[in-house]
Coordinates of C-alpha atoms (C1' of nucleotides) in Angstrom, one line a residue:
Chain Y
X1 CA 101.5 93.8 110.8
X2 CA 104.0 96.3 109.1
X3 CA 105.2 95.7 105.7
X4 CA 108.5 96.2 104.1
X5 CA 109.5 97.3 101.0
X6 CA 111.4 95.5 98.3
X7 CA 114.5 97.1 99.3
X8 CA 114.3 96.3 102.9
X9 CA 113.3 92.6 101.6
X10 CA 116.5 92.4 100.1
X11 CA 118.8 93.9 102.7
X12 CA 117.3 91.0 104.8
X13 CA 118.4 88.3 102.3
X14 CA 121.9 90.0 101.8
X15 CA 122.6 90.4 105.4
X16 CA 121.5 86.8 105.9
X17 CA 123.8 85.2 103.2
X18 CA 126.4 87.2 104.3
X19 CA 126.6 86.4 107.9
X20 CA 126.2 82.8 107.1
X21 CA 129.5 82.2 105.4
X22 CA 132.4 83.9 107.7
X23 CA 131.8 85.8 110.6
X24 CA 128.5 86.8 111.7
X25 CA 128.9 89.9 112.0
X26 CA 128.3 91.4 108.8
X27 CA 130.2 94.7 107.6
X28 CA 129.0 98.5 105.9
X29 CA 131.1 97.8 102.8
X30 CA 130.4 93.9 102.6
X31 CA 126.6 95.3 101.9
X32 CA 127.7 98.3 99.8
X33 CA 129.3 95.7 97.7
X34 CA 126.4 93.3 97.4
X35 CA 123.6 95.2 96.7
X36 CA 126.0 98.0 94.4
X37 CA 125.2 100.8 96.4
X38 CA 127.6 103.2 98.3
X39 CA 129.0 102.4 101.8
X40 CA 126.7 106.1 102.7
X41 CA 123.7 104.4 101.6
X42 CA 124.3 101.3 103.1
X43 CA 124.2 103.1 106.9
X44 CA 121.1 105.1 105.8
X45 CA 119.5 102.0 105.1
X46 CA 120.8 100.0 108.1
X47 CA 119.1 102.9 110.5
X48 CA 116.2 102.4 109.3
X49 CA 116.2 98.6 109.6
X50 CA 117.3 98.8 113.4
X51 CA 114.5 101.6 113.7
X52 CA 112.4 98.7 112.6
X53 CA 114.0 96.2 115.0
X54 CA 115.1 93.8 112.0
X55 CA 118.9 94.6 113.1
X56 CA 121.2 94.7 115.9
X57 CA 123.1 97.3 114.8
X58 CA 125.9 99.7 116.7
X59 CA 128.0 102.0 114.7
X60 CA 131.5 100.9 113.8
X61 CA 130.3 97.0 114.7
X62 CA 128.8 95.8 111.4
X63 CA 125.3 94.0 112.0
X64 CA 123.3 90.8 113.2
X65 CA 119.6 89.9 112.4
X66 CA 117.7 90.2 115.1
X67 CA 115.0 87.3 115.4
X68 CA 112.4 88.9 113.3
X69 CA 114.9 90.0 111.1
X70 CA 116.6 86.3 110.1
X71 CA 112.5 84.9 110.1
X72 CA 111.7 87.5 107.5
X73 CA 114.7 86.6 105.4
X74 CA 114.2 83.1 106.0
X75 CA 110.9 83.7 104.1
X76 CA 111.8 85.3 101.5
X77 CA 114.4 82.9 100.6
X78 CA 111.7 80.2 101.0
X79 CA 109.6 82.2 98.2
X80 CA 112.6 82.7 96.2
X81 CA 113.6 78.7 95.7
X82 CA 109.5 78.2 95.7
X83 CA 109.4 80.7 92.7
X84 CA 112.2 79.0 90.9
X85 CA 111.3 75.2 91.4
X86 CA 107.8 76.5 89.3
X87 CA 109.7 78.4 86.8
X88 CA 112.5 75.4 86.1
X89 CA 109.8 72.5 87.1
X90 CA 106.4 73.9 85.8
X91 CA 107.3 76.6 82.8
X92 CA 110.3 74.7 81.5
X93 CA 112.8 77.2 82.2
X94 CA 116.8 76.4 82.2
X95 CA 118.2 76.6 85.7
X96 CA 120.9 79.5 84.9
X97 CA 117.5 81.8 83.4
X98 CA 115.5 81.7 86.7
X99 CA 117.3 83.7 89.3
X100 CA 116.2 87.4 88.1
X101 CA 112.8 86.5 87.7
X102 CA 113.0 84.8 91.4
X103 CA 114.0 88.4 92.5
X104 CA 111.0 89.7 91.7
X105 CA 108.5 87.0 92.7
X106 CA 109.9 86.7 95.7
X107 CA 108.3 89.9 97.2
X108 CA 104.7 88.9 96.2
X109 CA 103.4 89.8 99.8
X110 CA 100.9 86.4 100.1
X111 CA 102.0 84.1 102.9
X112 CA 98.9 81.6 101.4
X113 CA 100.0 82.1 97.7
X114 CA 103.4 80.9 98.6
X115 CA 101.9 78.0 101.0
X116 CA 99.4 76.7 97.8
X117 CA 102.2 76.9 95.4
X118 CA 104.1 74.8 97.5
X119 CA 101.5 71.9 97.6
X120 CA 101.2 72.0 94.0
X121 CA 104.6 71.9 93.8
X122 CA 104.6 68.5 95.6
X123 CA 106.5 70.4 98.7
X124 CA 109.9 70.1 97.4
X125 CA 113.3 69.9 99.8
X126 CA 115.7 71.6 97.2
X127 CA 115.6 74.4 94.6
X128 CA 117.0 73.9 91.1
X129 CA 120.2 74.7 92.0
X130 CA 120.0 72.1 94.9
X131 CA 119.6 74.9 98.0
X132 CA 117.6 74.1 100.4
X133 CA 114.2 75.3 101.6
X134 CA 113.2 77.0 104.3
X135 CA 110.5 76.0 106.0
X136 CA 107.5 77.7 106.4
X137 CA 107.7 77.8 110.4
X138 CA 111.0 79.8 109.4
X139 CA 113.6 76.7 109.9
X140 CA 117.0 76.3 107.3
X141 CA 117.6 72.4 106.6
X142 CA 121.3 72.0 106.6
X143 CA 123.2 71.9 103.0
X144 CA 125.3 69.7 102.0
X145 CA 129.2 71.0 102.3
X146 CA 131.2 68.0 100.8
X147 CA 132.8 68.9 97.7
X148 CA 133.2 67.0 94.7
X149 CA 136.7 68.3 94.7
X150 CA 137.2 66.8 98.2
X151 CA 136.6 62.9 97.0
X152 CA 139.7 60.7 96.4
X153 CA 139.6 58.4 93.2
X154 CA 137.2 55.6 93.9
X155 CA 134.8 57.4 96.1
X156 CA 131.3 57.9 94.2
X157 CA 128.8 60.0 95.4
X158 CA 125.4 62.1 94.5
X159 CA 125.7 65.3 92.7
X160 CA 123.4 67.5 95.1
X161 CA 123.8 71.1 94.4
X162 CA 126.1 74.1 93.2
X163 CA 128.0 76.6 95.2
X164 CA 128.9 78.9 91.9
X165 CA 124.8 79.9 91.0
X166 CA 126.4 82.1 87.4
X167 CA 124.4 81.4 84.2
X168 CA 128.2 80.6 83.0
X169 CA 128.7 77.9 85.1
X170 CA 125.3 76.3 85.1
X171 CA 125.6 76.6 81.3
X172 CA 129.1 74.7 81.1
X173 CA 127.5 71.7 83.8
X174 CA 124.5 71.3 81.2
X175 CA 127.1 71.5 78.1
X176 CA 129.3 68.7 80.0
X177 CA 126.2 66.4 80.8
X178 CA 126.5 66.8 84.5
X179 CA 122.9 67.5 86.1
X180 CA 121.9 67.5 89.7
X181 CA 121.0 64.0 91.5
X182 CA 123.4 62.1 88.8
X183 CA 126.3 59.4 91.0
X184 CA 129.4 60.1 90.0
X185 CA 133.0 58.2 90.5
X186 CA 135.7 59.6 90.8
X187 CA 138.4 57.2 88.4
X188 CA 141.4 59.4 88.5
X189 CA 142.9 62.9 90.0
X190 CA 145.7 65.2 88.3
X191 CA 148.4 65.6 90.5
X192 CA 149.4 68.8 88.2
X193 CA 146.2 70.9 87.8
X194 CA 143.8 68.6 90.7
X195 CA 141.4 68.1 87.6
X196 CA 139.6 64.8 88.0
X197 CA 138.5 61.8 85.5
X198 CA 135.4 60.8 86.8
X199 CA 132.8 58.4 85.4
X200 CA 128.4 59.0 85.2
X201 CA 125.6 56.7 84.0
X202 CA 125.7 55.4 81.7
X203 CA 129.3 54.9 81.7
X204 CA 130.5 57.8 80.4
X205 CA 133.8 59.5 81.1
X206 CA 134.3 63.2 81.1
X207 CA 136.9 65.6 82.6
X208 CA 136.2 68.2 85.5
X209 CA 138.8 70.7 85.9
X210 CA 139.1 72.0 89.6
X211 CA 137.7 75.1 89.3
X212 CA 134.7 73.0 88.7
X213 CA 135.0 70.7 91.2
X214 CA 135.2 72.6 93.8
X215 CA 132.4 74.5 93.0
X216 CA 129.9 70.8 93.0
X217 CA 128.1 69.8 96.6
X218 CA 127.8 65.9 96.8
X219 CA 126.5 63.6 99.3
X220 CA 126.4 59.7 99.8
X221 CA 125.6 58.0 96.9
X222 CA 122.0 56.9 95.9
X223 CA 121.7 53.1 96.1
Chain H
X1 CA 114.8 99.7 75.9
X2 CA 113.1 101.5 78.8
X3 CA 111.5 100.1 81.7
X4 CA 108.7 101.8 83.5
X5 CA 108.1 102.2 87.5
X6 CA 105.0 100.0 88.4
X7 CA 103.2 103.3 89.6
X8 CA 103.2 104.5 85.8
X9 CA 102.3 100.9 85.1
X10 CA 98.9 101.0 87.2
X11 CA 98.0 104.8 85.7
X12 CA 98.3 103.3 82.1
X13 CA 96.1 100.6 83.1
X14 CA 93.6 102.6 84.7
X15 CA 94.0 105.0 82.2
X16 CA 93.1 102.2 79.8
X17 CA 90.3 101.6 81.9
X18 CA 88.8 104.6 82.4
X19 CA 89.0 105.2 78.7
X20 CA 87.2 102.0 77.7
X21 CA 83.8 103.0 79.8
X22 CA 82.5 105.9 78.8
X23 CA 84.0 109.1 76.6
X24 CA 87.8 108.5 75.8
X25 CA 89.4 111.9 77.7
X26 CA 89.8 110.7 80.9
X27 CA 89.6 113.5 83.6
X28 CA 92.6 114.5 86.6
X29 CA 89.7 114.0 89.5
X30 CA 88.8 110.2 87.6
X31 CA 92.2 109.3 87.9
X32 CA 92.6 111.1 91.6
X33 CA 89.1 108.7 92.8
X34 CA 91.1 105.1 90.9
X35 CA 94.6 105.8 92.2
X36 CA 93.4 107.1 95.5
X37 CA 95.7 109.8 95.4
X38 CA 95.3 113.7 95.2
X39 CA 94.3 115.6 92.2
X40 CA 97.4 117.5 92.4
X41 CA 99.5 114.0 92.8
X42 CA 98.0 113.3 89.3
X43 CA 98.8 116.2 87.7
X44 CA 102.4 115.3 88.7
X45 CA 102.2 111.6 87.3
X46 CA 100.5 112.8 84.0
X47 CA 103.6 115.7 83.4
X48 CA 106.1 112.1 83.7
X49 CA 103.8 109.9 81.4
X50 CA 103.3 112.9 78.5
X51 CA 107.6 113.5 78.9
X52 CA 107.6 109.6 78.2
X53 CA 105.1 109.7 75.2
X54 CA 102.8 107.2 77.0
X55 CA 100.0 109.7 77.0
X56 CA 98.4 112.5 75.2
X57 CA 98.0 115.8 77.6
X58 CA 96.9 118.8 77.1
X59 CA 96.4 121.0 80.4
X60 CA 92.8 121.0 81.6
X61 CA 91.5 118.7 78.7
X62 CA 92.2 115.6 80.1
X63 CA 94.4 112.4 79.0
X64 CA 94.5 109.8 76.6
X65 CA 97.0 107.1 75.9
X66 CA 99.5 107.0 72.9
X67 CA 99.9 104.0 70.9
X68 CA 102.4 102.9 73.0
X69 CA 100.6 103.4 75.9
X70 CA 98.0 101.6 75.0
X71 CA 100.4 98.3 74.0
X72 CA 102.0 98.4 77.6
X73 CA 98.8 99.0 79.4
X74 CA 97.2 95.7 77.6
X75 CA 100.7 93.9 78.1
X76 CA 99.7 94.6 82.2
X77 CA 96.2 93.9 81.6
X78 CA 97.3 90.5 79.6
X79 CA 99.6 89.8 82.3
X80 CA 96.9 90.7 85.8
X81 CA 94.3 88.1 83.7
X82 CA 96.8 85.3 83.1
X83 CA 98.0 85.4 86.6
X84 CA 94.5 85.3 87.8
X85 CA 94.3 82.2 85.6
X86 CA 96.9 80.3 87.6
X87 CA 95.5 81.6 90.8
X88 CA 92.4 79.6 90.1
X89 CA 92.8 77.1 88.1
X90 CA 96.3 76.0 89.1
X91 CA 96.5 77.2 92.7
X92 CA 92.7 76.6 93.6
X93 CA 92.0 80.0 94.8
X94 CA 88.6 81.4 94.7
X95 CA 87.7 84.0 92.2
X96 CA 87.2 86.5 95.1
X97 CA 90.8 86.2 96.0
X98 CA 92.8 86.4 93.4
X99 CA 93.1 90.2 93.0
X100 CA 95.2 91.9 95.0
X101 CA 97.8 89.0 94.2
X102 CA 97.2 89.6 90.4
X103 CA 97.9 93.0 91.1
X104 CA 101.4 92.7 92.4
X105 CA 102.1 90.0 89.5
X106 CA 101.1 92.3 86.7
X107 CA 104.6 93.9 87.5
X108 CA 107.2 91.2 87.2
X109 CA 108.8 92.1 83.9
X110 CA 109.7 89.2 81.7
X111 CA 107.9 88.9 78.7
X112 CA 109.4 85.3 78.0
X113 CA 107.6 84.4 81.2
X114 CA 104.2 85.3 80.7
X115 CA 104.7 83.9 77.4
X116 CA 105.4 80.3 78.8
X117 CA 102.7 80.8 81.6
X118 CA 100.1 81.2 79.0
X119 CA 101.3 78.0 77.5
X120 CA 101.1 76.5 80.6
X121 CA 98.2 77.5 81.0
X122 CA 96.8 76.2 77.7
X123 CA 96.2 79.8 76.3
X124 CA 93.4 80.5 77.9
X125 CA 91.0 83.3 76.2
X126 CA 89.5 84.8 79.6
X127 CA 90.5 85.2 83.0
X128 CA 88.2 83.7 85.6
X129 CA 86.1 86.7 86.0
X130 CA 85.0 86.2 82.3
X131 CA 87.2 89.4 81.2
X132 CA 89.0 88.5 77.9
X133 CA 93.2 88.3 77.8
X134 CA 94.6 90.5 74.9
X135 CA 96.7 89.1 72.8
X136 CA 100.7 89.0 72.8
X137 CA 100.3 91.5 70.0
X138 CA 98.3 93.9 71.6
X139 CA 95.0 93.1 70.8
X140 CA 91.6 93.6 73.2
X141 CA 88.9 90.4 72.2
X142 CA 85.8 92.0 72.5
X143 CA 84.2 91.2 75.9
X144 CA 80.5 90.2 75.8
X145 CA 78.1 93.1 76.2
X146 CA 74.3 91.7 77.0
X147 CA 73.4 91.5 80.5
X148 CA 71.5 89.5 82.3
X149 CA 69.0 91.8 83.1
X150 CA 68.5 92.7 79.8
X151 CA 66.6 89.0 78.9
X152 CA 62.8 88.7 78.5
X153 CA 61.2 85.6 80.1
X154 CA 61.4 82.5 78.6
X155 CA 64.9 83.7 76.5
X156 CA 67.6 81.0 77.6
X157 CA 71.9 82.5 77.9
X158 CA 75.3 81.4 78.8
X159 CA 76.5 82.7 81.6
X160 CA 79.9 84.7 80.7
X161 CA 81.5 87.0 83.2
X162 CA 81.0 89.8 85.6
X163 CA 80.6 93.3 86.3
X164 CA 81.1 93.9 89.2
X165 CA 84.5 92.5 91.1
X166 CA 83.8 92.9 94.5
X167 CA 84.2 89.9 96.5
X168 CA 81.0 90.3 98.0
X169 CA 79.8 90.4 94.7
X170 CA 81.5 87.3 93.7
X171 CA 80.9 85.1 97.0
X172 CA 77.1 86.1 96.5
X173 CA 77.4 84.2 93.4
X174 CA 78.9 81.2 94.7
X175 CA 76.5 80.8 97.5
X176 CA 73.5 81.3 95.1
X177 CA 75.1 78.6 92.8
X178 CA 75.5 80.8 89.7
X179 CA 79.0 79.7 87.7
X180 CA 80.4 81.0 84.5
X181 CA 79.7 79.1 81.6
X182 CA 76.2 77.3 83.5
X183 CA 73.3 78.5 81.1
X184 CA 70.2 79.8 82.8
X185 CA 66.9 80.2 81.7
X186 CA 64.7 83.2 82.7
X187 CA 61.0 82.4 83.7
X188 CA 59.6 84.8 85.0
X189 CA 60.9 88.3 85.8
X190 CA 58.6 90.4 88.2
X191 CA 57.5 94.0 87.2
X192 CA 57.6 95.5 90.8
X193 CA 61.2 95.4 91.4
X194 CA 62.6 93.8 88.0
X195 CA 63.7 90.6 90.0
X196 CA 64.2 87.6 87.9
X197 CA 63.2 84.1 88.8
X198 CA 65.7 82.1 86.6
X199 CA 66.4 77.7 86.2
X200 CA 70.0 76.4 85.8
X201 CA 70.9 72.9 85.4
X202 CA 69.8 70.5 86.4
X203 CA 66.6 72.3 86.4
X204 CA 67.0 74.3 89.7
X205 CA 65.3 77.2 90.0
X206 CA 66.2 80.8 92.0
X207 CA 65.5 84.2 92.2
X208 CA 68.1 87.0 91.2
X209 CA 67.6 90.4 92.1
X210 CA 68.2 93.3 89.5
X211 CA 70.9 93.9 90.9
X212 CA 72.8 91.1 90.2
X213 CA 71.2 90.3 86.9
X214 CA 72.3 93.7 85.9
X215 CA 76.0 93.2 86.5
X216 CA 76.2 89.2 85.0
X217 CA 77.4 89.3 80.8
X218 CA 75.8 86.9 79.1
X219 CA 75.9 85.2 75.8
X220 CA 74.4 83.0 73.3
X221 CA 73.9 79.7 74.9
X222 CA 75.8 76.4 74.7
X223 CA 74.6 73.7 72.2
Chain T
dT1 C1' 153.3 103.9 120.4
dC2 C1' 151.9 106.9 117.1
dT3 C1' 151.2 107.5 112.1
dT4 C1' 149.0 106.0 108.1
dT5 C1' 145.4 103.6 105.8
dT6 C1' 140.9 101.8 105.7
dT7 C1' 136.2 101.7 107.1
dT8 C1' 132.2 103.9 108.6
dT9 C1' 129.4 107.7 109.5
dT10 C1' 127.7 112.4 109.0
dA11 C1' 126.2 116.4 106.3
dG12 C1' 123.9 118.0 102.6
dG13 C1' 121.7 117.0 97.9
dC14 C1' 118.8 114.7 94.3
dT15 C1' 114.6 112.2 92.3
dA16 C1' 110.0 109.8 92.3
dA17 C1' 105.8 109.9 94.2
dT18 C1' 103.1 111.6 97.4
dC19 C1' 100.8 115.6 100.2
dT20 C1' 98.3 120.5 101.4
dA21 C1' 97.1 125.1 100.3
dA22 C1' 96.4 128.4 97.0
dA23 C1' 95.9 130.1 92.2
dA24 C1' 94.1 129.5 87.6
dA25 C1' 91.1 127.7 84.2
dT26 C1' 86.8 125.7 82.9
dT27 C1' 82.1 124.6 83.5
dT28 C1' 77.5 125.5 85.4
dA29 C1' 73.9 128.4 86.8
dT30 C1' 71.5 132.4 87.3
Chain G
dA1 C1' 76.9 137.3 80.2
dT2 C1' 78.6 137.2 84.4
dA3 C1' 78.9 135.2 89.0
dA4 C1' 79.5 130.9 91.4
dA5 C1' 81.0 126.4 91.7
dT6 C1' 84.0 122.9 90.2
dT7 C1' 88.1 121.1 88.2
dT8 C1' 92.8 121.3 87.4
dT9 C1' 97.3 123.1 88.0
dT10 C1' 101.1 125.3 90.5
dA11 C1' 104.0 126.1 94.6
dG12 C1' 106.2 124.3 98.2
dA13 C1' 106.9 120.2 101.6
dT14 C1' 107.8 115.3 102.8
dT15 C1' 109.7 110.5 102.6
dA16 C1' 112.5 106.5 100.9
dG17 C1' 116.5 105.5 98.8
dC18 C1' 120.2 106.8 96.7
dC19 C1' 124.4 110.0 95.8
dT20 C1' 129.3 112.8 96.8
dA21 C1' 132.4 114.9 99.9
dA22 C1' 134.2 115.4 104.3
dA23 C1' 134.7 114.0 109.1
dA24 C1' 135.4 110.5 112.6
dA25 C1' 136.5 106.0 114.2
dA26 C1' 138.9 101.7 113.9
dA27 C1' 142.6 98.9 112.1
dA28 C1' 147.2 98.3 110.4
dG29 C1' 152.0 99.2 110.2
dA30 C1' 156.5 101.1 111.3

DNA sequence: TCTTTTTTTTAGGCTAATCTAAAAATTTAT
DNA sequence: ATAAATTTTTAGATTAGCCTAAAAAAAAGA
């Protein structure tokens, strides 16, 4: 019944989000990077997560969660989008102010706080952001991957979530009128730059430059 | 703009604590007993707090906060009760379990949070235990100060909060049907053992050691 | 292939928060 | 008032998590 500390918490979440997009393997500097430490510190650390069995790790060879490893991050993650659907849903927080906050809840060490606060959350699928949750058995539903920058003019579809998770960019989505869940249609796409014309309820027409776009998860369209 | 480790967040508090019950020097071997540390480990801790201007220290006469000790150890305190408050009322924990969880929450460090959780919570003036939440400013309510115990038969009181914390203390409570806020009426009160036999709505009657009567605040009843 | 560059690890230190053992100050008791 | 007991502080270690500088391994390039 060992407990970890923050630090370790988070080496587990970084590892996982790292080996999830790319290889699976996941490299010294790749971690020094994300968690703004030094490559030195990085291997101290990653010791004493294989001493604990939470890594496959071999020198020169990057690492792998082991089992236990990726159903410890999988948990935390789950408390983290928990945390933030409460701040965004219950305390009327914006969706770009929640993720710091997140950081800290998430490693409130109650496996029944987090199981209550999802009932009275009404067990929600999707964080603020529109990233899955884990469930509590230690299972990732799948994400959406379709771009809005990857529909042809005339295609509509669901806004479902964000890939870019900066205050800057969810600021610019809520200044343009674009919120998660909303259909959009895609009217027209520049040739020159790729931005698109597209069209939400109730009929209004905005501009999304590519950067944007691309940056937008959709899915099939609500009925 | 400093932020503080949550160690030196918990001494304040105790600190604060230790302060508020009895003289207002609080001694190296109190603080050793609360923290469950070492005298010496104290010593150490006390050296960091008086560099920081949290606490006045002198060697061998004991500490006591600084102003600005005192405002971050009631921002804790104001922060533990609140989240107990959402552990109970929101989350439907019992009173006995809330805690260690408040414990961890004290610590997460965003002012405009607990700020909207106390809104959430429709500002609620004590925590579930009956202990009153200071004030964003840094103000202590007075907490009531007549016990139980200290009633003569036939006198009639609201039940306000607790003494003792101990879950054992607090599931004895609930099993013998005794509830903040229910009013009880002593009858009779024996003079062997200064047991109490007491009525409560609606018009049950039961017998309360000394014990507990000695560690339940009580107030001027409800209209 | 065999240098050169990049990545990773090792070696040795630092700080916060803890410890034990011993010394110093204070308090209590005779 | 002085000896004994208690409390507190100092001295010197330990551990987690970080650092820099240097060595070693792997990858890239001519």
């Amino acid at each position: 019944m060992s407990t970890h500390s923050f630090t370790e918490e988070n080496y587990l979440k970084l590892i996982y989000a790292l080996a999830n997009r790319g290889t699976n393997e996941v490299s010294t500097n790749a971690l020094a990077e994300v968690t703004a430490t030094r490559a030195a510190s990085v291997t101290d650390m990653l010791k004493r997560l294989a001493d604990k069995e939470l890594i496959h790790y071999r020198k020169y060879q990057g690492v792998r969660l082991t089992d236990e490893g990726e159903r410890l991050a999988l948990k935390i993650i789950r408390r983290h989008r928990l945390w933030e659907v409460f701040l965004v849903d219950k305390l009327g927080f914006g969706w770009d102010q929640v993720h710091e906050m997140a950081e800290e809840l998430e490693h409130i060490r109650s496996d029944e706080l987090v199981e209550r606060l999802d009932t009275f959350l009404d067990n929600p699928q999707f964080d603020p952001h529109g990233d899955p949750i884990p469930t509590p058995a230690g299972h990732m539903p799948d994400a959406p991957s379709q771009k809005l920058a990857d529909l042809l003019p005339s295609e509509t579809a669901c806004l479902l979530g964000v890939l870019d998770h900066s205050a800057a960019f969810l600021q610019h989505l809520d200044r343009s009128g674009l919120t998660l869940g909303c259909t959009v249609n895609v009217s027209e796409i520049s040739a020159f730059d790729r931005s698109m014309r597209v069209t939400i309820p109730p009929g209004q027409t905005l501009f999304v430059s590519y950067d944007v776009a691309r940056n937008l998860l959709v899915g099939p369209p609500k009925p």
